[in-house]
mmCIF file of C-alpha atoms in Angstrom:
data_model
loop_
_atom_site.group_PDB
_atom_site.id
_atom_site.type_symbol
_atom_site.label_atom_id
_atom_site.label_comp_id
_atom_site.label_asym_id
_atom_site.label_seq_id
_atom_site.Cartn_x
_atom_site.Cartn_y
_atom_site.Cartn_z
ATOM 1 C CA MET Q 1 -9.807 8.500 17.311
ATOM 2 C CA PRO Q 2 -12.071 7.798 14.941
ATOM 3 C CA ALA Q 3 -11.113 5.131 12.405
ATOM 4 C CA ARG Q 4 -9.170 6.835 9.024
ATOM 5 C CA PRO Q 5 -10.148 4.970 5.932
ATOM 6 C CA LYS Q 6 -7.016 4.337 3.805
ATOM 7 C CA LEU Q 7 -6.323 4.554 0.028
ATOM 8 C CA ILE Q 8 -3.561 2.711 -1.384
ATOM 9 C CA TYR Q 9 -2.415 2.403 -5.115
ATOM 10 C CA PHE Q 10 0.553 0.804 -6.230
ATOM 11 C CA ALA Q 11 1.704 3.489 -8.946
ATOM 12 C CA GLU Q 12 3.328 1.943 -12.472
ATOM 13 C CA ARG Q 13 4.608 4.981 -14.493
ATOM 14 C CA ARG Q 14 3.887 5.574 -18.363
ATOM 15 C CA PRO Q 15 6.689 3.300 -20.394
ATOM 16 C CA GLU Q 16 8.203 6.603 -22.139
ATOM 17 C CA MET Q 17 9.211 7.705 -18.278
ATOM 18 C CA ASP Q 18 12.015 6.160 -16.578
ATOM 19 C CA ARG Q 19 12.187 6.220 -12.544
ATOM 20 C CA GLU Q 20 13.773 9.210 -12.027
ATOM 21 C CA ALA Q 21 11.243 11.073 -14.725
ATOM 22 C CA PHE Q 22 8.298 9.343 -13.206
ATOM 23 C CA ARG Q 23 9.140 10.282 -9.829
ATOM 24 C CA ALA Q 24 9.248 14.126 -10.922
ATOM 25 C CA ARG Q 25 5.972 14.076 -12.788
ATOM 26 C CA TRP Q 26 4.221 11.874 -9.845
ATOM 27 C CA ARG Q 27 5.116 14.451 -7.078
ATOM 28 C CA GLU Q 28 3.529 17.203 -9.822
ATOM 29 C CA HIS Q 29 0.500 15.186 -9.774
ATOM 30 C CA ALA Q 30 0.446 15.162 -5.690
ATOM 31 C CA ARG Q 31 0.642 18.890 -6.134
ATOM 32 C CA LEU Q 32 -2.423 19.240 -8.474
ATOM 33 C CA GLY Q 33 -4.883 17.259 -6.117
ATOM 34 C CA MET Q 34 -3.164 18.882 -2.820
ATOM 35 C CA SER Q 35 -4.078 22.197 -4.055
ATOM 36 C CA MET Q 36 -7.997 21.312 -4.816
ATOM 37 C CA PRO Q 37 -10.322 22.223 -2.235
ATOM 38 C CA ARG Q 38 -11.248 18.493 -1.802
ATOM 39 C CA TRP Q 39 -8.139 18.222 0.071
ATOM 40 C CA ARG Q 40 -9.547 19.241 2.958
ATOM 41 C CA ASN Q 41 -11.211 16.118 3.674
ATOM 42 C CA ILE Q 42 -7.489 14.526 3.448
ATOM 43 C CA HIS Q 43 -5.647 13.424 7.094
ATOM 44 C CA ARG Q 44 -2.226 11.887 5.372
ATOM 45 C CA TYR Q 45 -0.672 11.786 2.400
ATOM 46 C CA VAL Q 46 2.928 9.614 1.375
ATOM 47 C CA HIS Q 47 4.663 8.764 -1.649
ATOM 48 C CA CYS Q 48 6.970 5.687 -1.492
ATOM 49 C CA ASP Q 49 9.510 5.555 -4.017
ATOM 50 C CA ALA Q 50 10.259 1.641 -5.542
ATOM 51 C CA VAL Q 51 13.733 1.062 -4.868
ATOM 52 C CA ALA Q 52 16.000 -1.679 -5.691
ATOM 53 C CA MET Q 53 15.512 -5.476 -4.100
ATOM 54 C CA PRO Q 54 17.883 -6.707 -1.663
ATOM 55 C CA GLU Q 55 20.439 -8.796 -3.896
ATOM 56 C CA PRO Q 56 18.809 -12.611 -4.566
ATOM 57 C CA ALA Q 57 19.466 -15.145 -1.938
ATOM 58 C CA PRO Q 58 19.882 -18.928 -2.685
ATOM 59 C CA GLY Q 59 16.413 -20.602 -1.794
ATOM 60 C CA PRO Q 60 12.863 -19.411 -2.326
ATOM 61 C CA GLN Q 61 12.191 -15.762 -3.372
ATOM 62 C CA LEU Q 62 10.151 -13.021 -3.059
ATOM 63 C CA PRO Q 63 8.076 -12.370 -6.147
ATOM 64 C CA ALA Q 64 8.223 -8.666 -7.366
ATOM 65 C CA ALA Q 65 5.069 -6.682 -7.465
ATOM 66 C CA ARG Q 66 4.442 -5.191 -10.734
ATOM 67 C CA CYS Q 67 4.931 -1.057 -9.790
ATOM 68 C CA ASP Q 68 6.957 1.974 -9.387
ATOM 69 C CA GLY Q 69 5.741 3.136 -6.183
ATOM 70 C CA VAL Q 70 2.885 3.159 -3.773
ATOM 71 C CA ALA Q 71 0.783 5.925 -2.622
ATOM 72 C CA MET Q 72 -1.040 5.857 0.965
ATOM 73 C CA VAL Q 73 -3.821 8.551 1.740
ATOM 74 C CA TRP Q 74 -5.589 8.568 4.532
ATOM 75 C CA TYR Q 75 -9.165 10.253 5.189
ATOM 76 C CA ARG Q 76 -10.219 12.221 8.201
ATOM 77 C CA ASP Q 77 -12.807 10.071 8.936
ATOM 78 C CA GLU Q 78 -15.423 7.945 7.012
ATOM 79 C CA ALA Q 79 -17.864 10.870 6.385
ATOM 80 C CA HIS Q 80 -15.117 12.760 5.097
ATOM 81 C CA ARG Q 81 -14.280 9.734 2.630
ATOM 82 C CA LEU Q 82 -17.571 10.756 1.477
ATOM 83 C CA LYS Q 83 -17.273 14.194 0.767
ATOM 84 C CA HIS Q 84 -14.079 13.939 -0.514
ATOM 85 C CA ILE Q 85 -15.616 11.606 -3.299
ATOM 86 C CA ALA Q 86 -18.701 13.195 -3.968
ATOM 87 C CA ASP Q 87 -16.888 16.653 -4.732
ATOM 88 C CA THR Q 88 -16.387 15.846 -8.587
ATOM 89 C CA SER Q 89 -15.076 19.063 -9.571
ATOM 90 C CA ALA Q 90 -11.400 18.475 -9.515
ATOM 91 C CA GLY Q 91 -12.534 15.303 -11.988
ATOM 92 C CA PRO Q 92 -11.920 16.197 -15.205
ATOM 93 C CA VAL Q 93 -8.499 17.991 -14.444
ATOM 94 C CA LEU Q 94 -7.084 15.078 -12.677
ATOM 95 C CA LYS Q 95 -8.282 12.338 -14.633
ATOM 96 C CA ARG Q 96 -6.063 14.229 -17.605
ATOM 97 C CA ASP Q 97 -3.257 14.427 -15.475
ATOM 98 C CA GLU Q 98 -3.260 10.645 -14.394
ATOM 99 C CA ARG Q 99 -3.280 9.839 -18.115
ATOM 100 C CA GLU Q 100 0.067 11.833 -18.185
ATOM 101 C CA THR Q 101 1.199 10.448 -15.477
ATOM 102 C CA PHE Q 102 0.230 6.304 -15.203
ATOM 103 C CA ALA Q 103 0.321 3.774 -17.587
ATOM 104 C CA ARG Q 104 -3.191 2.961 -16.180
ATOM 105 C CA PRO Q 105 -5.937 4.880 -14.529
ATOM 106 C CA VAL Q 106 -5.328 4.692 -10.925
ATOM 107 C CA ARG Q 107 -8.371 2.941 -9.851
ATOM 108 C CA ASP Q 108 -6.682 -0.245 -11.925
ATOM 109 C CA PHE Q 109 -4.029 -0.294 -9.030
ATOM 110 C CA ALA Q 110 -5.810 0.861 -5.589
ATOM 111 C CA VAL Q 111 -7.242 -0.647 -3.127
ATOM 112 C CA LEU Q 112 -9.496 1.251 -0.058
ATOM 113 C CA THR Q 113 -8.222 -0.803 2.693
ATOM 114 C CA GLY Q 114 -8.665 -0.453 6.748
ATOM 115 C CA GLU Q 115 -5.350 0.075 8.504
ATOM 116 C CA HIS Q 116 -4.698 -2.363 11.911
ATOM 117 C CA LEU Q 117 -1.683 -1.574 13.193
ATOM 118 C CA LEU Q 118 0.810 -4.367 14.830
ATOM 119 C CA LEU Q 119 4.146 -2.964 15.514
ATOM 120 C CA PRO Q 120 3.626 1.100 16.004
ATOM 121 C CA PHE Q 121 6.625 3.051 13.326
ATOM 122 C CA ASP Q 122 9.372 4.938 14.250
ATOM 123 C CA GLY Q 123 10.134 6.846 11.433
ATOM 124 C CA GLU Q 124 12.162 4.052 9.652
ATOM 125 C CA ARG Q 125 11.909 5.447 5.578
ATOM 126 C CA ARG Q 126 12.324 2.043 3.766
ATOM 127 C CA LYS Q 127 9.243 -0.057 4.075
ATOM 128 C CA LEU Q 128 8.271 -2.881 2.285
ATOM 129 C CA PHE Q 129 4.470 -3.130 0.472
ATOM 130 C CA LEU Q 130 3.157 -6.788 0.432
ATOM 131 C CA LYS Q 131 0.089 -7.318 -2.082
ATOM 132 C CA VAL Q 132 -1.387 -10.274 -0.205
ATOM 133 C CA ARG Q 133 -3.721 -12.691 -1.633
ATOM 134 C CA ARG Q 134 -5.565 -15.737 -0.293
ATOM 135 C CA ASN Q 135 -6.389 -19.169 -1.560
ATOM 136 C CA PRO Q 136 -9.699 -19.257 -3.612
ATOM 137 C CA HIS Q 137 -11.049 -21.862 -1.308
ATOM 138 C CA VAL Q 138 -10.431 -19.758 1.898
ATOM 139 C CA ASP Q 139 -13.402 -17.331 2.233
ATOM 140 C CA ARG Q 140 -12.657 -13.869 2.713
ATOM 141 C CA GLY Q 141 -13.813 -13.047 6.290
ATOM 142 C CA GLU Q 142 -12.307 -16.586 7.314
ATOM 143 C CA PHE Q 143 -8.853 -15.320 5.945
ATOM 144 C CA ARG Q 144 -9.080 -11.299 7.047
ATOM 145 C CA THR Q 145 -9.757 -12.924 10.633
ATOM 146 C CA TRP Q 146 -6.584 -15.498 10.527
ATOM 147 C CA TRP Q 147 -3.948 -12.743 9.130
ATOM 148 C CA ARG Q 148 -5.187 -10.520 11.136
ATOM 149 C CA GLU Q 149 -5.116 -12.045 14.781
ATOM 150 C CA ILE Q 150 -3.474 -15.291 14.556
ATOM 151 C CA ALA Q 151 -0.600 -14.889 11.705
ATOM 152 C CA GLY Q 152 -0.387 -11.246 11.919
ATOM 153 C CA PRO Q 153 1.236 -10.983 15.745
ATOM 154 C CA GLN Q 154 3.212 -14.107 14.762
ATOM 155 C CA ILE Q 155 4.730 -11.971 11.799
ATOM 156 C CA ALA Q 156 5.275 -9.374 14.272
ATOM 157 C CA ALA Q 157 6.729 -11.316 17.094
ATOM 158 C CA LEU Q 158 9.451 -12.600 14.302
ATOM 159 C CA LEU Q 159 10.155 -9.257 13.060
ATOM 160 C CA THR Q 160 10.730 -7.579 16.652
ATOM 161 C CA GLU Q 161 12.804 -10.981 17.844
ATOM 162 C CA THR Q 162 15.332 -10.675 14.767
ATOM 163 C CA GLY Q 163 15.448 -6.415 15.124
ATOM 164 C CA ALA Q 164 14.516 -6.505 11.282
ATOM 165 C CA GLY Q 165 11.559 -4.504 11.386
ATOM 166 C CA ARG Q 166 10.489 -0.967 12.789
ATOM 167 C CA GLY Q 167 6.880 -1.201 11.938
ATOM 168 C CA TYR Q 168 4.202 -3.536 10.521
ATOM 169 C CA ALA Q 169 0.890 -2.801 9.508
ATOM 170 C CA GLN Q 170 -1.476 -4.740 7.780
ATOM 171 C CA ASN Q 171 -4.486 -2.907 5.506
ATOM 172 C CA HIS Q 172 -7.261 -4.776 4.632
ATOM 173 C CA ALA Q 173 -9.181 -4.412 1.636
ATOM 174 C CA ARG Q 174 -12.855 -2.819 1.887
ATOM 175 C CA PRO Q 175 -15.030 -4.500 -0.485
ATOM 176 C CA ALA Q 176 -14.702 -2.778 -3.808
ATOM 177 C CA GLY Q 177 -16.893 -0.175 -4.810
ATOM 178 C CA ARG Q 178 -17.658 -1.824 -8.494
ATOM 179 C CA ALA Q 179 -20.485 -4.224 -8.261
ATOM 180 C CA GLY Q 180 -19.246 -7.593 -8.532
ATOM 181 C CA ALA Q 181 -15.201 -6.359 -8.224
ATOM 182 C CA GLU Q 182 -12.732 -7.733 -6.487
ATOM 183 C CA PRO Q 183 -9.879 -6.191 -4.631
ATOM 184 C CA LEU Q 184 -7.068 -5.404 -6.336
ATOM 185 C CA CYS Q 185 -5.785 -8.063 -3.044
ATOM 186 C CA ASP Q 186 -7.160 -9.205 0.230
ATOM 187 C CA CYS Q 187 -4.780 -7.768 2.047
ATOM 188 C CA VAL Q 188 -1.501 -5.448 2.024
ATOM 189 C CA ASP Q 189 1.076 -5.776 4.725
ATOM 190 C CA GLU Q 190 3.535 -2.570 5.235
ATOM 191 C CA ILE Q 191 6.484 -3.287 6.931
ATOM 192 C CA ALA Q 192 9.371 -0.732 7.832
ATOM 193 C CA ALA Q 193 12.266 -2.482 7.412
ATOM 194 C CA ALA Q 194 15.646 -1.857 9.446
ATOM 195 C CA ASP Q 195 17.613 -4.677 7.723
ATOM 196 C CA ALA Q 196 15.591 -5.487 4.696
ATOM 197 C CA ALA Q 197 17.658 -8.544 3.884
ATOM 198 C CA ARG Q 198 16.272 -9.774 7.036
ATOM 199 C CA VAL Q 199 12.942 -9.359 6.740
ATOM 200 C CA LYS Q 200 13.335 -10.877 2.778
ATOM 201 C CA ALA Q 201 14.905 -14.055 4.779
ATOM 202 C CA LEU Q 202 11.846 -14.173 7.405
ATOM 203 C CA LEU Q 203 9.261 -14.235 4.625
ATOM 204 C CA THR Q 204 10.930 -16.130 2.347
ATOM 205 C CA GLY Q 205 11.618 -19.057 5.431
ATOM 206 C CA PRO Q 206 9.831 -18.489 9.028
ATOM 207 C CA ILE Q 207 7.047 -16.705 7.903
ATOM 208 C CA ARG Q 208 5.686 -19.346 5.747
ATOM 209 C CA GLU Q 209 6.195 -22.061 8.526
ATOM 210 C CA ILE Q 210 3.086 -20.543 10.485
ATOM 211 C CA ALA Q 211 0.527 -23.099 10.790
ATOM 212 C CA GLY Q 212 -2.166 -22.926 8.036
ATOM 213 C CA PHE Q 213 -0.252 -20.428 5.896
ATOM 214 C CA ALA Q 214 0.386 -22.778 2.762
ATOM 215 C CA ASP Q 215 -3.406 -24.216 2.823
ATOM 216 C CA ARG Q 216 -4.626 -20.005 2.856
ATOM 217 C CA VAL Q 217 -2.016 -17.622 1.588
ATOM 218 C CA ARG Q 218 -2.167 -17.752 -2.551
ATOM 219 C CA ILE Q 219 0.789 -15.146 -3.403
ATOM 220 C CA LEU Q 220 2.595 -12.459 -1.588
ATOM 221 C CA GLU Q 221 3.983 -10.014 -4.412
ATOM 222 C CA GLY Q 222 6.574 -7.429 -2.953
ATOM 223 C CA VAL Q 223 7.799 -4.223 -3.663
ATOM 224 C CA TRP Q 224 10.288 -1.764 -1.496
ATOM 225 C CA THR Q 225 10.157 1.418 -1.571
ATOM 226 C CA GLU Q 226 11.491 4.772 0.268
ATOM 227 C CA GLU Q 227 8.917 7.009 1.905
ATOM 228 C CA THR Q 228 8.259 10.481 1.537
ATOM 229 C CA VAL Q 229 5.449 12.392 3.383
ATOM 230 C CA LEU Q 230 3.880 14.652 1.484
ATOM 231 C CA TYR Q 231 0.348 15.724 3.778
ATOM 232 C CA PRO Q 232 0.583 16.946 6.164
ATOM 233 C CA THR Q 233 4.128 18.990 5.430
ATOM 234 C CA PRO Q 234 7.197 17.730 7.844
#
């Protein structure tokens, strides 16, 4: 199977919209995008609408990501991604619709990633997305290797042992397209949560006790969501 580049963006609604109005408008934006000829380059597309976090518990808290939803777009492969962005015919229409839907341009809260699956997803719709950022003194390549090869398997084991997780993927940021620009974050972790409160407890406790965590990880920001698959049609 070819590697499928995966674009993730943390959607922010226009301030005059409430959550329900934004959700409806976001779906309209999705239908417009999917109607364009260049959509033939896409393999899969989902919207994950933000939902309330579990009630705060005593002790450390998980910082909340500023976000009203998370979109994920899988390209068929790298060649199709390049074809997609080279097709500028849809640009003016989609940019205008973006301005009517989001608080800022999508490129400002998007990250192109490579997906690394650690626990297969079983269809659970409740998902936690984490923006993972490394400490500035840690080399990006060293952090990527450590998060993927050392921390990742330990996190997957904790999710499995506690029965809290029903899927776990790390989405490692690719270099930003604009010269000199930093990616939105170093990695987006995606956890399907059978028990949201238990996952939260792991993130504020045992996961932070993984050797090297305090030295390498600067921040984890999370948003709880409910996933809806838009393409291909279920």
